[in-house]
Coordinates of C-alpha atoms and ligand atoms in Angstrom, one line a residue:
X1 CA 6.8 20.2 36.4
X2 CA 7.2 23.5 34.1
X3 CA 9.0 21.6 31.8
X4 CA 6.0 18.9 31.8
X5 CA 3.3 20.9 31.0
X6 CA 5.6 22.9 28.2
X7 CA 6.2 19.4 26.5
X8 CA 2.9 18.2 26.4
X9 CA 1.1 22.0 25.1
X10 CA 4.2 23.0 23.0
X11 CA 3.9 21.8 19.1
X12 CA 6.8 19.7 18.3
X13 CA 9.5 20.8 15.8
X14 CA 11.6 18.7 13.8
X15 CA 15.1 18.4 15.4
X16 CA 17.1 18.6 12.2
X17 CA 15.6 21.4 9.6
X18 CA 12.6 22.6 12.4
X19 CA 9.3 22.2 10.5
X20 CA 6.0 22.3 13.0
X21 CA 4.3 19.2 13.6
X22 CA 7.0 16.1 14.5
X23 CA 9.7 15.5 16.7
X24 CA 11.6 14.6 12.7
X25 CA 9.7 15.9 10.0
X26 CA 9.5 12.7 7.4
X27 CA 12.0 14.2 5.1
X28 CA 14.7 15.0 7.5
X29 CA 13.9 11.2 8.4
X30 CA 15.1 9.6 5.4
X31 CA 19.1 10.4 6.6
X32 CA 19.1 11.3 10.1
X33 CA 20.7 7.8 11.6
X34 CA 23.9 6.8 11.0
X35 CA 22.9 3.1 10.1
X36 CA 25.3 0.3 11.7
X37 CA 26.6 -2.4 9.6
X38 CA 24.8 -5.7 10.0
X39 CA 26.9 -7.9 12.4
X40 CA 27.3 -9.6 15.6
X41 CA 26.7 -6.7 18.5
X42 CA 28.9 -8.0 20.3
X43 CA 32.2 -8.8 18.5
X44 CA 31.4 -6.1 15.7
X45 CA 32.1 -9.1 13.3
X46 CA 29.6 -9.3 10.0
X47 CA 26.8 -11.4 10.2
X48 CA 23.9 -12.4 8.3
X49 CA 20.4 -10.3 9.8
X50 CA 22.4 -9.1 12.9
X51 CA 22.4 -13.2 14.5
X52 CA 25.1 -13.4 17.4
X53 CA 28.2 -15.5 16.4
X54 CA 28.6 -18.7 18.3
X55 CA 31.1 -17.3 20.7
X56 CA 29.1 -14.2 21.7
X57 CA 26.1 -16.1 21.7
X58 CA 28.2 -18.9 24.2
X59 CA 28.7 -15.4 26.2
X60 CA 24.7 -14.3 26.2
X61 CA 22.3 -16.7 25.0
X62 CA 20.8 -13.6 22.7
X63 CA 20.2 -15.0 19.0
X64 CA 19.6 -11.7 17.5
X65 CA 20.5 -8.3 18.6
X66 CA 19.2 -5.3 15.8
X67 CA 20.7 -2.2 16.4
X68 CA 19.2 1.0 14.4
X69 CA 21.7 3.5 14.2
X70 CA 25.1 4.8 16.3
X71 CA 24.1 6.9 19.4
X72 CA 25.0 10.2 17.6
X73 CA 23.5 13.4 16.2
X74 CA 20.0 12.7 15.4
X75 CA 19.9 9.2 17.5
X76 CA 21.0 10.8 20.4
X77 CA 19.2 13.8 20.6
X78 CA 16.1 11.8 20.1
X79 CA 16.7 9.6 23.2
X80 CA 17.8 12.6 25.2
X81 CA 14.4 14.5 24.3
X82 CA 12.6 10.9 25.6
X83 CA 14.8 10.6 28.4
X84 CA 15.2 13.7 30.0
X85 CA 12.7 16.3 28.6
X86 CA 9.3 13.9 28.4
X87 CA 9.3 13.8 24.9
X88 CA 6.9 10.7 24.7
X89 CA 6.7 11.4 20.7
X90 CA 10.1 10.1 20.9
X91 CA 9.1 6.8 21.5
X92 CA 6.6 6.4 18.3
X93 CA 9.9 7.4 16.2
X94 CA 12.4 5.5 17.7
X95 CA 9.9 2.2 17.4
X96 CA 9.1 3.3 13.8
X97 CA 12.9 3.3 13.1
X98 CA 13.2 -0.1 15.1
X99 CA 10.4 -1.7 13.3
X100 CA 12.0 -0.9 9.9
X101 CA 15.2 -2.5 10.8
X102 CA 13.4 -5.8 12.3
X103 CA 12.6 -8.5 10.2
X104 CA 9.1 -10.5 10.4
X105 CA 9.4 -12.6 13.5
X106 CA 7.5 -15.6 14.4
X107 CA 4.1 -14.3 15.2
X108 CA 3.8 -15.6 19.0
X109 CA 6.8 -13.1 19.8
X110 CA 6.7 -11.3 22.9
X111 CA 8.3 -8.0 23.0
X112 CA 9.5 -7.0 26.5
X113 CA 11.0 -3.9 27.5
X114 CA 13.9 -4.0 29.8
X115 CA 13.0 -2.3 33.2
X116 CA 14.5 1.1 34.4
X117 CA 15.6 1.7 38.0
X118 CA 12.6 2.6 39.8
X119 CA 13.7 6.2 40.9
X120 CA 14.3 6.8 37.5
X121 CA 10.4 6.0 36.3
X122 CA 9.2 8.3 39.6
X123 CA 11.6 10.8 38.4
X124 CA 10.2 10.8 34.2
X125 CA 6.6 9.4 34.6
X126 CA 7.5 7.0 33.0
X127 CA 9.8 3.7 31.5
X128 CA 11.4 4.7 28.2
X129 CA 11.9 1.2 26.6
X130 CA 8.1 0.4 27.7
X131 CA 7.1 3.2 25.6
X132 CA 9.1 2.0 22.9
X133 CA 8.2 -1.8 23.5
X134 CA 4.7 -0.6 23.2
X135 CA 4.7 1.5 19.8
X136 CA 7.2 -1.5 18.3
X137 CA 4.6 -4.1 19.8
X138 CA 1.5 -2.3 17.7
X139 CA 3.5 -1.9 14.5
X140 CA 4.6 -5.3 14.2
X141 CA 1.3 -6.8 15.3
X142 CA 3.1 -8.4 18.3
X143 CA 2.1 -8.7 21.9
X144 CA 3.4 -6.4 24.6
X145 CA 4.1 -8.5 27.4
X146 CA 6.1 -6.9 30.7
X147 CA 7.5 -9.8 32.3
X148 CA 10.7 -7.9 33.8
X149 CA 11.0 -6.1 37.1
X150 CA 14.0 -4.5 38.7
X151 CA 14.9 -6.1 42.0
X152 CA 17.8 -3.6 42.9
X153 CA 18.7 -0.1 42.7
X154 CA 22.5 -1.2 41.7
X155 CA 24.2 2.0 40.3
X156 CA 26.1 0.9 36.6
X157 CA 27.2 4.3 35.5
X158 CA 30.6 4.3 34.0
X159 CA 31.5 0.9 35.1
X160 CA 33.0 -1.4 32.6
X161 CA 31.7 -4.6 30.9
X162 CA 32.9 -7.5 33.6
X163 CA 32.4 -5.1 37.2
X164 CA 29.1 -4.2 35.1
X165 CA 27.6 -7.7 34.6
X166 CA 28.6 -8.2 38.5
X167 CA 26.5 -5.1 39.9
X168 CA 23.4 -6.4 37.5
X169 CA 23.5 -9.8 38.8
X170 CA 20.1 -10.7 40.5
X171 CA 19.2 -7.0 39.5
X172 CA 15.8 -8.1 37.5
X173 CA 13.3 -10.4 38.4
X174 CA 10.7 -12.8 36.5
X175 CA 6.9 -11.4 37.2
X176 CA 4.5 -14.6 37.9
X177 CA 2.5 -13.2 34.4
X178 CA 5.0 -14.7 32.7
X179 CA 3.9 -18.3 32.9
X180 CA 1.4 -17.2 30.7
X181 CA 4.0 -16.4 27.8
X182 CA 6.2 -19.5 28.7
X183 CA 7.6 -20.9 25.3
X184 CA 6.9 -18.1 23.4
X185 CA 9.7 -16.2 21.8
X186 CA 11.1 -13.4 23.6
X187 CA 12.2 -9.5 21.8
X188 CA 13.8 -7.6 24.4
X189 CA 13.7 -3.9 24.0
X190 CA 15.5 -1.1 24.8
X191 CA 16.8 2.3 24.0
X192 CA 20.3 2.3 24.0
X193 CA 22.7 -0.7 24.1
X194 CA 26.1 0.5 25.8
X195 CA 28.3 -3.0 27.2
X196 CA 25.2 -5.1 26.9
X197 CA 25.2 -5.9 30.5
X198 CA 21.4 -5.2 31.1
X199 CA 20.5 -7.3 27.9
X200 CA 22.2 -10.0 29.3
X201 CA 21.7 -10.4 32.7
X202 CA 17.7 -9.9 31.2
X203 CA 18.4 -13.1 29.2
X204 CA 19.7 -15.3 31.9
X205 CA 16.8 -14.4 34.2
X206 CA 14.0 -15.1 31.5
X207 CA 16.1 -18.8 30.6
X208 CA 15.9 -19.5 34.5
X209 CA 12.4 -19.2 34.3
X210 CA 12.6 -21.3 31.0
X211 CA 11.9 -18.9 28.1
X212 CA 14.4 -20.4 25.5
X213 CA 14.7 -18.0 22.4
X214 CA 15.4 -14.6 23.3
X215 CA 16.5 -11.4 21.1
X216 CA 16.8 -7.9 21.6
X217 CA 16.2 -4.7 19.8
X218 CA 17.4 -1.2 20.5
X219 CA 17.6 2.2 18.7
X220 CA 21.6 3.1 19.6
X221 CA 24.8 1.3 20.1
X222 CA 27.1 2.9 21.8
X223 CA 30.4 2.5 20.0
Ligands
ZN1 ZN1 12.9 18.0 9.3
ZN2 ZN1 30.3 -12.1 18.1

């Protein structure tokens, strides 16, 4: 609770060179992501515009994934400070970042940030990617659309790719307000893409309900 109210009456400083005013000061900015080379995210192979190569996209339906930046240094502590000390300015840099990587996308998109475990969002206030979803949603003059809710509470720390994608199976659910979105393309969002589980079993749950042409965007990678 302390640390609430110190977040939301304390002036931000720039994580890098410490300048009042921003979370990162426009300068420090410029260089603070270590940029990841445009290829398929999941076979690290070079593609054209991040596209998924046919075999990864076989393994996850996802056309596109963009990926900003490593989860390192400035990355990290970014999604740390949104994460875990209710930095909500986070989120406006982080979709900034995001935006700047994503090319123009056909203008019916829906973005649609991946859900959190419940506890999580009691514990913060609040969904991380949906803050992101939202800034990325208003830069790029696309609709916000939360379509995604979390069914279970399955735990997926440290777990590998394969025992992953088993504990998140039937983890999300469809929302009936999607039927309203049906057809349109679909930009998932989150912060940090680790074995792309989550991303995945997202995807298959939006095809069941018939949503064809799905992408994702996210700030980090995990190497
Ligand atoms: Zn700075
Ligand atoms: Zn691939």
């Amino acid at each position: 609770m302390l640390d609430l109210v110190i977040s939301l009456i304390a002036p931000h400083r720039c994580i890098k060179c410490s300048a009042l005013g921003s979370l990162l000061c426009d300068i420090c900015a410029i260089d603070a992501f270590t940029a990841l080379p445009v290829r398929c995210w999941r076979c690290k192979q070079l593609s054209r515009q991040s596209k998924t190569c046919q075999t990864c996209y076989r393994a996850s339906n996802l056309r596109y994934v963009w990926a900003v930046s490593s989860y390192e240094g400035a990355a990290k502590e970014l999604v740390e400070l949104l994460k875990f000390k209710n930095a909500r300015a986070a989120a406006k840099i982080i979709a900034l970042q995001i935006a700047q990587k994503l090319p123009d996308l056909p203008p019916r998109t829906i973005v649609v940030p991946l859900p959190t475990a419940t506890r999580r969002i009691r514990q913060r206030g609040y969904n991380q990617a949906a803050l992101i979803a939202k800034e990325l949603a208003r830069n790029h003059s696309l609709r916000y659309y939360d379509v995604l809710l979390r069914s279970g509470q399955s735990r997926q720390v440290g777990a590998n790719r394969s025992l992953r994608q088993k504990q998140l199976y039937g983890a999300f659910m469809v929302k009936n307000n999607h039927k309203a979105v049906s057809n349109h393309p679909i930009l998932l969002v989150d912060d940090v893409l680790t074995t792309g589980s989550s991303l995945i079993e997202a995807t298959r749950v939006l095809r069941a309900a018939g949503h064809k042409e799905i992408s994702a965007a996210v700030f980090c990678q995990k190497e």
